[in-house]
Amino acid sequence: MILYKNLSVRAGTKLYQLEFKNRITIVMGDSGNGKTYLYKFLEEYRGTEGYEDIVLFNYKSDDFHQRLQGMRHKFIVIDNADIMLDDTDKQFINFHKENQFLLFKRDFTNLFISPNSLVTLKQDGNIIRFKEVL
């Protein structure tokens, strides 16, 4: 299930215009390319009108594994997913199709994804969009 096909988030003078083609989107890239910056701005939008279903997790999140397993009909964003996700979490992501996921990670092992699920952030002027990796 895709809860959000498009997200627009203003971050100062930059505008993230993100188009989601799959239930699982993995944002790849080296440190410093804007993944955590986007995560921080999504935190500010969470719970506001139009963004009620966004749930964010990072290394500071308490009871992450237990809370993740209880999520239904949510847009789940996980920063540093390489260190956050264990095999049980990956199974949950693969088989609980009522959630949508935005994962910031480099390794997509054991996740059932389609080729256009792998993206990087590409900036063109003040607009930042997803660019498919494959």
C-alpha positions as a Markdown table, in Angstrom:
| # | Residue | x | y | z |
|---|---|---|---|---|
| 1 | Met | 0.0 | 0.0 | 0.0 |
| 2 | Ile | 1.4 | 3.4 | -0.9 |
| 3 | Leu | 0.1 | 6.0 | 1.6 |
| 4 | Tyr | 2.0 | 8.9 | 0.1 |
| 5 | Lys | 2.7 | 9.0 | -3.7 |
| 6 | Asn | 4.2 | 12.5 | -3.4 |
| 7 | Leu | 5.7 | 14.5 | -0.5 |
| 8 | Ser | 6.8 | 18.1 | -0.6 |
| 9 | Val | 8.8 | 19.4 | 2.3 |
| 10 | Arg | 10.3 | 22.9 | 2.5 |
| 11 | Ala | 13.7 | 23.0 | 4.2 |
| 12 | Gly | 14.7 | 26.7 | 4.3 |
| 13 | Thr | 15.4 | 27.7 | 0.7 |
| 14 | Lys | 15.3 | 24.1 | -0.5 |
| 15 | Leu | 12.2 | 22.1 | -1.5 |
| 16 | Tyr | 12.1 | 18.4 | -1.4 |
| 17 | Gln | 9.7 | 17.1 | -4.0 |
| 18 | Leu | 9.7 | 13.3 | -3.5 |
| 19 | Glu | 7.7 | 10.9 | -5.7 |
| 20 | Phe | 7.2 | 7.4 | -4.4 |
| 21 | Lys | 6.8 | 4.5 | -6.9 |
| 22 | Asn | 6.9 | 1.6 | -4.4 |
| 23 | Arg | 5.9 | 0.7 | -0.9 |
| 24 | Ile | 9.6 | 0.5 | 0.1 |
| 25 | Thr | 12.0 | 3.3 | -0.9 |
| 26 | Ile | 15.6 | 3.1 | 0.0 |
| 27 | Val | 17.6 | 6.3 | -0.1 |
| 28 | Met | 21.2 | 5.4 | -0.7 |
| 29 | Gly | 24.3 | 7.6 | -0.7 |
| 30 | Asp | 27.4 | 8.7 | 1.1 |
| 31 | Ser | 27.4 | 10.7 | 4.3 |
| 32 | Gly | 26.7 | 14.3 | 3.7 |
| 33 | Asn | 24.3 | 14.0 | 0.8 |
| 34 | Gly | 21.2 | 15.1 | 2.7 |
| 35 | Lys | 19.6 | 12.0 | 4.1 |
| 36 | Thr | 19.6 | 13.0 | 7.7 |
| 37 | Tyr | 18.8 | 16.6 | 6.8 |
| 38 | Leu | 15.6 | 15.4 | 5.1 |
| 39 | Tyr | 14.9 | 13.2 | 8.1 |
| 40 | Lys | 15.1 | 16.2 | 10.4 |
| 41 | Phe | 12.7 | 18.2 | 8.3 |
| 42 | Leu | 10.2 | 15.3 | 8.2 |
| 43 | Glu | 10.3 | 15.3 | 12.0 |
| 44 | Glu | 9.0 | 18.9 | 11.9 |
| 45 | Tyr | 6.2 | 18.0 | 9.5 |
| 46 | Arg | 5.1 | 14.8 | 11.4 |
| 47 | Gly | 1.6 | 15.0 | 12.7 |
| 48 | Thr | 0.7 | 18.2 | 10.8 |
| 49 | Glu | -2.1 | 18.4 | 8.3 |
| 50 | Gly | -1.4 | 16.0 | 5.5 |
| 51 | Tyr | 1.4 | 14.3 | 7.3 |
| 52 | Glu | -0.6 | 12.5 | 10.1 |
| 53 | Asp | 0.6 | 9.0 | 9.2 |
| 54 | Ile | 4.3 | 9.7 | 9.3 |
| 55 | Val | 6.3 | 7.8 | 12.0 |
| 56 | Leu | 10.1 | 8.4 | 12.3 |
| 57 | Phe | 12.7 | 6.2 | 13.9 |
| 58 | Asn | 16.5 | 6.8 | 14.4 |
| 59 | Tyr | 19.2 | 5.6 | 16.8 |
| 60 | Lys | 17.6 | 7.7 | 19.6 |
| 61 | Ser | 14.2 | 5.9 | 19.3 |
| 62 | Asp | 13.1 | 4.0 | 22.4 |
| 63 | Asp | 11.8 | 0.5 | 22.0 |
| 64 | Phe | 12.3 | 0.7 | 18.3 |
| 65 | His | 11.9 | -3.0 | 17.4 |
| 66 | Gln | 8.7 | -3.5 | 19.5 |
| 67 | Arg | 7.2 | -0.2 | 18.3 |
| 68 | Leu | 7.9 | -1.0 | 14.7 |
| 69 | Gln | 6.2 | -4.4 | 14.9 |
| 70 | Gly | 3.0 | -2.6 | 16.1 |
| 71 | Met | 2.7 | -0.2 | 13.2 |
| 72 | Arg | -0.2 | -0.4 | 10.8 |
| 73 | His | -1.2 | 2.0 | 8.0 |
| 74 | Lys | 1.8 | 4.2 | 8.6 |
| 75 | Phe | 4.5 | 5.9 | 6.5 |
| 76 | Ile | 7.6 | 4.7 | 8.4 |
| 77 | Val | 10.9 | 6.6 | 8.0 |
| 78 | Ile | 14.0 | 5.0 | 9.4 |
| 79 | Asp | 17.3 | 6.9 | 9.5 |
| 80 | Asn | 20.5 | 4.9 | 9.8 |
| 81 | Ala | 18.5 | 1.8 | 8.9 |
| 82 | Asp | 21.7 | -0.2 | 8.3 |
| 83 | Ile | 22.3 | -0.3 | 12.1 |
| 84 | Met | 18.7 | -0.1 | 13.2 |
| 85 | Leu | 17.1 | -3.1 | 11.3 |
| 86 | Asp | 17.5 | -6.7 | 12.4 |
| 87 | Asp | 16.2 | -9.7 | 10.4 |
| 88 | Thr | 12.9 | -9.7 | 12.3 |
| 89 | Asp | 12.4 | -6.0 | 11.3 |
| 90 | Lys | 13.2 | -6.8 | 7.7 |
| 91 | Gln | 10.6 | -9.6 | 7.7 |
| 92 | Phe | 8.1 | -7.2 | 9.0 |
| 93 | Ile | 8.9 | -4.7 | 6.3 |
| 94 | Asn | 8.7 | -7.3 | 3.6 |
| 95 | Phe | 5.4 | -8.9 | 4.7 |
| 96 | His | 3.3 | -6.2 | 6.4 |
| 97 | Lys | 2.2 | -4.5 | 3.2 |
| 98 | Glu | -0.2 | -2.0 | 4.8 |
| 99 | Asn | 2.8 | 0.2 | 5.7 |
| 100 | Gln | 5.0 | 2.3 | 3.5 |
| 101 | Phe | 8.7 | 2.7 | 4.2 |
| 102 | Leu | 11.4 | 5.3 | 3.5 |
| 103 | Leu | 14.7 | 3.8 | 4.6 |
| 104 | Phe | 18.0 | 5.6 | 4.7 |
| 105 | Lys | 20.5 | 2.9 | 4.2 |
| 106 | Arg | 23.3 | 1.5 | 2.0 |
| 107 | Asp | 22.6 | -2.2 | 2.1 |
| 108 | Phe | 19.3 | -3.7 | 0.9 |
| 109 | Thr | 20.0 | -7.3 | 1.6 |
| 110 | Asn | 16.9 | -9.4 | 2.6 |
| 111 | Leu | 14.5 | -6.7 | 1.6 |
| 112 | Phe | 12.0 | -7.4 | -1.2 |
| 113 | Ile | 12.3 | -4.4 | -3.5 |
| 114 | Ser | 11.9 | -3.5 | -7.1 |
| 115 | Pro | 14.7 | -1.9 | -9.1 |
| 116 | Asn | 13.2 | 1.6 | -8.9 |
| 117 | Ser | 13.0 | 1.3 | -5.1 |
| 118 | Leu | 16.7 | 2.3 | -4.8 |
| 119 | Val | 17.2 | 6.1 | -5.1 |
| 120 | Thr | 19.6 | 8.9 | -4.2 |
| 121 | Leu | 18.8 | 12.5 | -3.6 |
| 122 | Lys | 19.5 | 14.8 | -6.5 |
| 123 | Gln | 19.5 | 18.6 | -6.3 |
| 124 | Asp | 18.6 | 20.8 | -9.2 |
| 125 | Gly | 18.8 | 24.4 | -8.1 |
| 126 | Asn | 16.7 | 24.6 | -4.9 |
| 127 | Ile | 14.7 | 21.5 | -5.7 |
| 128 | Ile | 15.7 | 18.1 | -4.4 |
| 129 | Arg | 14.2 | 14.9 | -5.9 |
| 130 | Phe | 14.7 | 11.2 | -6.0 |
| 131 | Lys | 17.0 | 9.8 | -8.7 |
| 132 | Glu | 16.7 | 6.1 | -9.3 |
| 133 | Val | 20.0 | 4.2 | -8.9 |
| 134 | Leu | 19.2 | 1.2 | -11.2 |
